[in-house]
CSV table of C-alpha atoms in Angstrom, one decimal:
chain,number,residue,atom,x,y,z
A,1,MET,CA,66.3,235.9,35.8
A,2,ASN,CA,68.2,236.5,32.6
A,3,LYS,CA,69.5,239.9,31.5
A,4,LYS,CA,66.7,240.4,28.9
A,5,TRP,CA,64.0,240.2,31.6
A,6,LEU,CA,66.0,242.4,33.9
A,7,GLU,CA,66.0,245.1,31.1
A,8,VAL,CA,62.3,244.7,30.6
A,9,LEU,CA,61.9,245.2,34.3
A,10,GLY,CA,64.2,248.2,34.1
A,11,LEU,CA,62.1,249.7,31.3
A,12,ILE,CA,58.9,249.2,33.3
A,13,CYS,CA,60.5,250.8,36.4
A,14,LEU,CA,61.5,253.8,34.2
A,15,PHE,CA,58.0,254.3,33.1
A,16,VAL,CA,56.7,254.0,36.7
A,17,SER,CA,59.4,256.4,37.9
A,18,LEU,CA,58.4,259.1,35.4
A,19,LEU,CA,54.7,258.6,36.1
A,20,THR,CA,55.1,258.8,39.8
A,21,LEU,CA,57.4,261.8,39.5
A,22,ALA,CA,54.8,263.7,37.5
A,23,ILE,CA,52.2,262.8,40.1
A,24,THR,CA,54.5,263.9,43.0
A,25,LEU,CA,55.3,267.3,41.4
A,26,THR,CA,51.6,267.8,40.7
A,27,ILE,CA,50.2,267.0,44.1
A,28,ASN,CA,52.8,269.2,45.8
A,29,ALA,CA,52.3,272.1,43.5
A,30,ARG,CA,51.4,274.6,46.2
A,31,TRP,CA,52.1,277.4,43.8
A,32,LEU,CA,49.2,276.2,41.7
A,33,TYR,CA,46.7,276.4,44.6
A,34,GLN,CA,48.1,279.8,45.5
A,35,TRP,CA,47.6,280.9,41.9
A,36,ASP,CA,44.0,279.5,41.9
A,37,ILE,CA,43.1,281.4,45.1
A,38,GLY,CA,43.3,284.6,43.0
A,39,HIS,CA,42.3,283.1,39.6
A,40,LEU,CA,39.2,281.4,41.0
A,41,ASN,CA,38.4,284.0,43.6
A,42,LEU,CA,38.4,281.4,46.4
A,43,LEU,CA,38.6,284.1,49.1
A,44,ASP,CA,35.0,284.9,48.1
A,45,MET,CA,34.0,281.5,49.4
A,46,THR,CA,35.5,282.0,52.9
A,47,ILE,CA,36.0,284.6,55.5
A,48,LEU,CA,39.7,283.7,55.7
A,49,SER,CA,42.6,285.7,54.4
A,50,GLU,CA,44.9,284.2,51.8
A,51,LYS,CA,47.5,283.5,54.4
A,52,GLU,CA,45.0,281.7,56.7
A,53,LEU,CA,43.7,279.7,53.8
A,54,LEU,CA,47.2,278.6,52.7
A,55,HIS,CA,47.9,277.6,56.3
A,56,ASN,CA,44.9,275.3,56.3
A,57,PHE,CA,45.9,274.0,52.9
A,58,ASP,CA,49.4,273.3,54.2
A,59,GLN,CA,47.9,271.4,57.2
A,60,LEU,CA,45.9,269.2,54.8
A,61,MET,CA,48.9,268.5,52.7
A,62,ARG,CA,51.1,267.7,55.7
A,63,TYR,CA,48.5,265.1,56.7
A,64,LEU,CA,48.3,263.6,53.2
A,65,ASN,CA,52.1,263.6,52.7
A,66,THR,CA,53.4,262.4,56.1
A,67,PRO,CA,53.0,258.8,57.3
A,68,TRP,CA,53.4,259.7,61.0
A,69,VAL,CA,50.7,262.4,60.9
A,70,THR,CA,47.7,260.2,61.7
A,71,GLU,CA,44.9,262.7,62.3
A,72,LEU,CA,43.7,265.4,60.0
A,73,LYS,CA,43.3,268.7,61.8
A,74,MET,CA,42.8,272.0,60.1
A,75,THR,CA,42.6,275.2,62.1
A,76,ASP,CA,39.5,276.7,60.4
A,77,PHE,CA,37.8,273.7,58.7
A,78,PRO,CA,36.0,270.9,60.5
A,79,VAL,CA,36.1,267.5,59.0
A,80,SER,CA,33.2,265.0,59.0
A,81,THR,CA,33.6,261.3,59.5
A,82,SER,CA,32.9,260.8,55.7
A,83,GLY,CA,35.4,263.6,54.8
A,84,ALA,CA,38.0,262.1,57.1
A,85,LEU,CA,37.6,258.7,55.4
A,86,HIS,CA,38.1,260.2,52.0
A,87,PHE,CA,41.2,262.1,53.0
A,88,TYR,CA,42.6,259.0,54.6
A,89,GLU,CA,42.1,257.1,51.3
A,90,VAL,CA,43.7,259.9,49.4
A,91,LYS,CA,46.6,259.7,51.9
A,92,LYS,CA,47.1,256.0,51.2
A,93,LEU,CA,47.3,256.8,47.5
A,94,PHE,CA,49.8,259.6,48.1
A,95,LEU,CA,52.0,257.2,50.1
A,96,LEU,CA,51.6,254.4,47.5
A,97,ASN,CA,52.8,256.9,44.9
A,98,TYR,CA,55.8,257.8,46.9
A,99,GLY,CA,56.6,254.2,47.7
A,100,LEU,CA,56.5,253.3,44.0
A,101,LEU,CA,58.8,256.3,43.1
A,102,ILE,CA,61.3,255.3,45.7
A,103,VAL,CA,61.3,251.6,44.8
A,104,THR,CA,61.6,252.2,41.0
A,105,ILE,CA,64.3,254.9,41.1
A,106,GLY,CA,67.2,252.4,41.6
A,107,PRO,CA,66.3,250.0,38.8
A,108,SER,CA,65.6,252.9,36.5
A,109,ILE,CA,69.1,254.3,37.1
A,110,TRP,CA,70.6,250.9,36.6
A,111,TYR,CA,68.7,250.4,33.3
A,112,LEU,CA,69.7,253.9,32.0
A,113,ARG,CA,73.4,253.4,33.0
A,114,ARG,CA,73.4,250.0,31.2
A,115,LEU,CA,72.0,251.6,28.0
A,116,VAL,CA,74.6,254.4,28.2
A,117,LYS,CA,77.4,251.9,28.8
A,118,GLN,CA,76.4,249.8,25.8
A,119,HIS,CA,75.5,252.7,23.6
A,120,ARG,CA,71.9,251.6,23.3
A,121,LEU,CA,70.0,254.7,24.4
A,122,TRP,CA,68.3,254.6,21.0
A,123,GLU,CA,66.3,251.7,22.2
A,124,LEU,CA,64.2,254.2,24.3
A,125,ILE,CA,62.8,255.8,21.2
A,126,GLN,CA,60.1,253.2,20.2
A,127,PRO,CA,58.6,252.4,23.6
A,128,PHE,CA,58.4,256.0,24.7
A,129,ARG,CA,57.0,257.0,21.3
A,130,ILE,CA,54.1,254.7,22.1
A,131,ALA,CA,53.9,255.8,25.7
A,132,VAL,CA,53.6,259.5,24.7
A,133,VAL,CA,50.3,258.8,22.9
A,134,VAL,CA,48.5,257.5,26.1
A,135,PRO,CA,48.4,260.8,28.1
A,136,ILE,CA,47.3,262.6,24.9
A,137,VAL,CA,44.3,260.3,24.5
A,138,VAL,CA,43.4,260.5,28.2
A,139,ALA,CA,43.7,264.3,28.2
A,140,PHE,CA,41.5,264.5,25.2
A,141,LEU,CA,38.8,262.4,26.9
A,142,MET,CA,39.2,264.7,30.0
A,143,ALA,CA,38.8,267.8,27.8
A,144,VAL,CA,35.6,266.5,26.2
A,145,ASN,CA,33.8,266.2,29.5
A,146,PHE,CA,35.7,266.8,32.6
A,147,ASP,CA,32.7,266.3,34.9
A,148,ARG,CA,32.3,262.7,33.6
A,149,PHE,CA,36.1,262.2,33.7
A,150,PHE,CA,36.2,263.4,37.3
A,151,ILE,CA,33.5,261.0,38.4
A,152,MET,CA,35.1,258.1,36.5
A,153,PHE,CA,38.4,258.9,38.1
A,154,HIS,CA,36.9,258.6,41.6
A,155,GLY,CA,35.1,255.5,40.6
A,156,VAL,CA,38.4,253.8,39.7
A,157,PHE,CA,40.3,254.8,42.8
A,158,PHE,CA,37.6,254.8,45.4
A,159,ASN,CA,34.9,252.2,46.2
A,160,ASN,CA,32.6,254.6,48.0
A,161,ASP,CA,31.0,258.0,47.7
A,162,ALA,CA,32.8,259.7,50.6
A,163,TRP,CA,34.5,261.9,48.0
A,164,ILE,CA,31.1,263.7,47.4
A,165,PHE,CA,31.5,266.3,50.1
A,166,ASN,CA,28.7,268.2,51.8
A,167,PRO,CA,29.7,271.9,52.2
A,168,ALA,CA,27.7,272.1,55.4
A,169,THR,CA,29.8,269.4,57.1
A,170,ASP,CA,33.0,269.7,55.1
A,171,PRO,CA,33.3,273.4,54.1
A,172,ILE,CA,36.9,272.7,52.9
A,173,ILE,CA,35.2,271.7,49.6
A,174,ASN,CA,34.2,275.3,49.0
A,175,VAL,CA,37.9,276.2,48.6
A,176,LEU,CA,38.8,273.1,46.7
A,177,PRO,CA,36.6,273.5,43.6
A,178,GLU,CA,36.5,271.1,40.7
A,179,THR,CA,38.3,273.6,38.5
A,180,PHE,CA,41.3,273.5,40.8
A,181,PHE,CA,41.5,269.7,40.2
A,182,LEU,CA,41.1,270.3,36.5
A,183,HIS,CA,44.2,272.6,36.6
A,184,CYS,CA,46.0,269.8,38.6
A,185,PHE,CA,45.2,267.3,35.9
A,186,ILE,CA,46.4,269.7,33.2
A,187,LEU,CA,49.7,270.2,35.0
A,188,PHE,CA,50.1,266.4,35.5
A,189,PHE,CA,49.5,265.7,31.8
A,190,ILE,CA,52.0,268.4,30.7
A,191,LEU,CA,54.7,267.1,33.1
A,192,LEU,CA,54.1,263.5,32.0
A,193,GLU,CA,54.3,264.4,28.4
A,194,ILE,CA,57.6,266.2,29.0
A,195,PHE,CA,59.0,263.3,30.9
A,196,LEU,CA,57.9,260.8,28.3
A,197,LEU,CA,59.3,262.9,25.4
A,198,LEU,CA,62.7,263.3,27.0
A,199,PRO,CA,63.8,259.6,26.5
A,200,VAL,CA,62.7,259.9,22.8
A,201,ILE,CA,64.8,263.1,22.4
A,202,ILE,CA,67.8,261.5,24.2
A,203,GLY,CA,67.5,258.3,22.2
A,204,LYS,CA,67.4,260.2,18.9
A,205,ARG,CA,70.5,262.2,19.9
A,206,ALA,CA,72.3,259.1,20.8
A,207,LEU,CA,71.3,257.5,17.5
A,208,LYS,CA,72.8,260.4,15.6
A,209,LYS,CA,76.1,260.1,17.4
A,210,GLU,CA,76.3,256.4,16.6
A,211,ARG,CA,76.0,257.1,12.9
């Protein structure tokens, strides 16, 4: 593989690294859920205290984030067979995201170091200018009709309807309302935009220094 294709691969890895980093920071934003407990009055939907609710949330996240935790158990929330299937599929997506982040970090660093060494950081400007537009377009579509966006999102990533929880058998859904996921998407798009803008800013500064 010649150096040109290696650099193309490096650029792709950089995109993937930034995308998966934004996802990683979003899905682990415990502070956002803690904020939504008060903002969305989630304690009105359960008999649990905030401390107990967060403990169950942490149990769920530990299952989703940890490969060696193979069974989902929450102290105060039962999980149906359908609910367990959905969370298992979410877990696989979480681990795929982490795997992609780990695999692409090395090539991304190599690519950036190469650009720095050859004084070519300005080459980041154009591809990331284009990339910045994509999250804006998707976020706009989300803002127009989040319910439809949410359904389409699940249609893309899941091939069943296990994500449609029955509160009677999976009461966890009462404290994981759709609005919380809206806030997660908003946080994700903000982080992704920041990460995609950084290479543009860095590239422009490097270009000024070269002149």
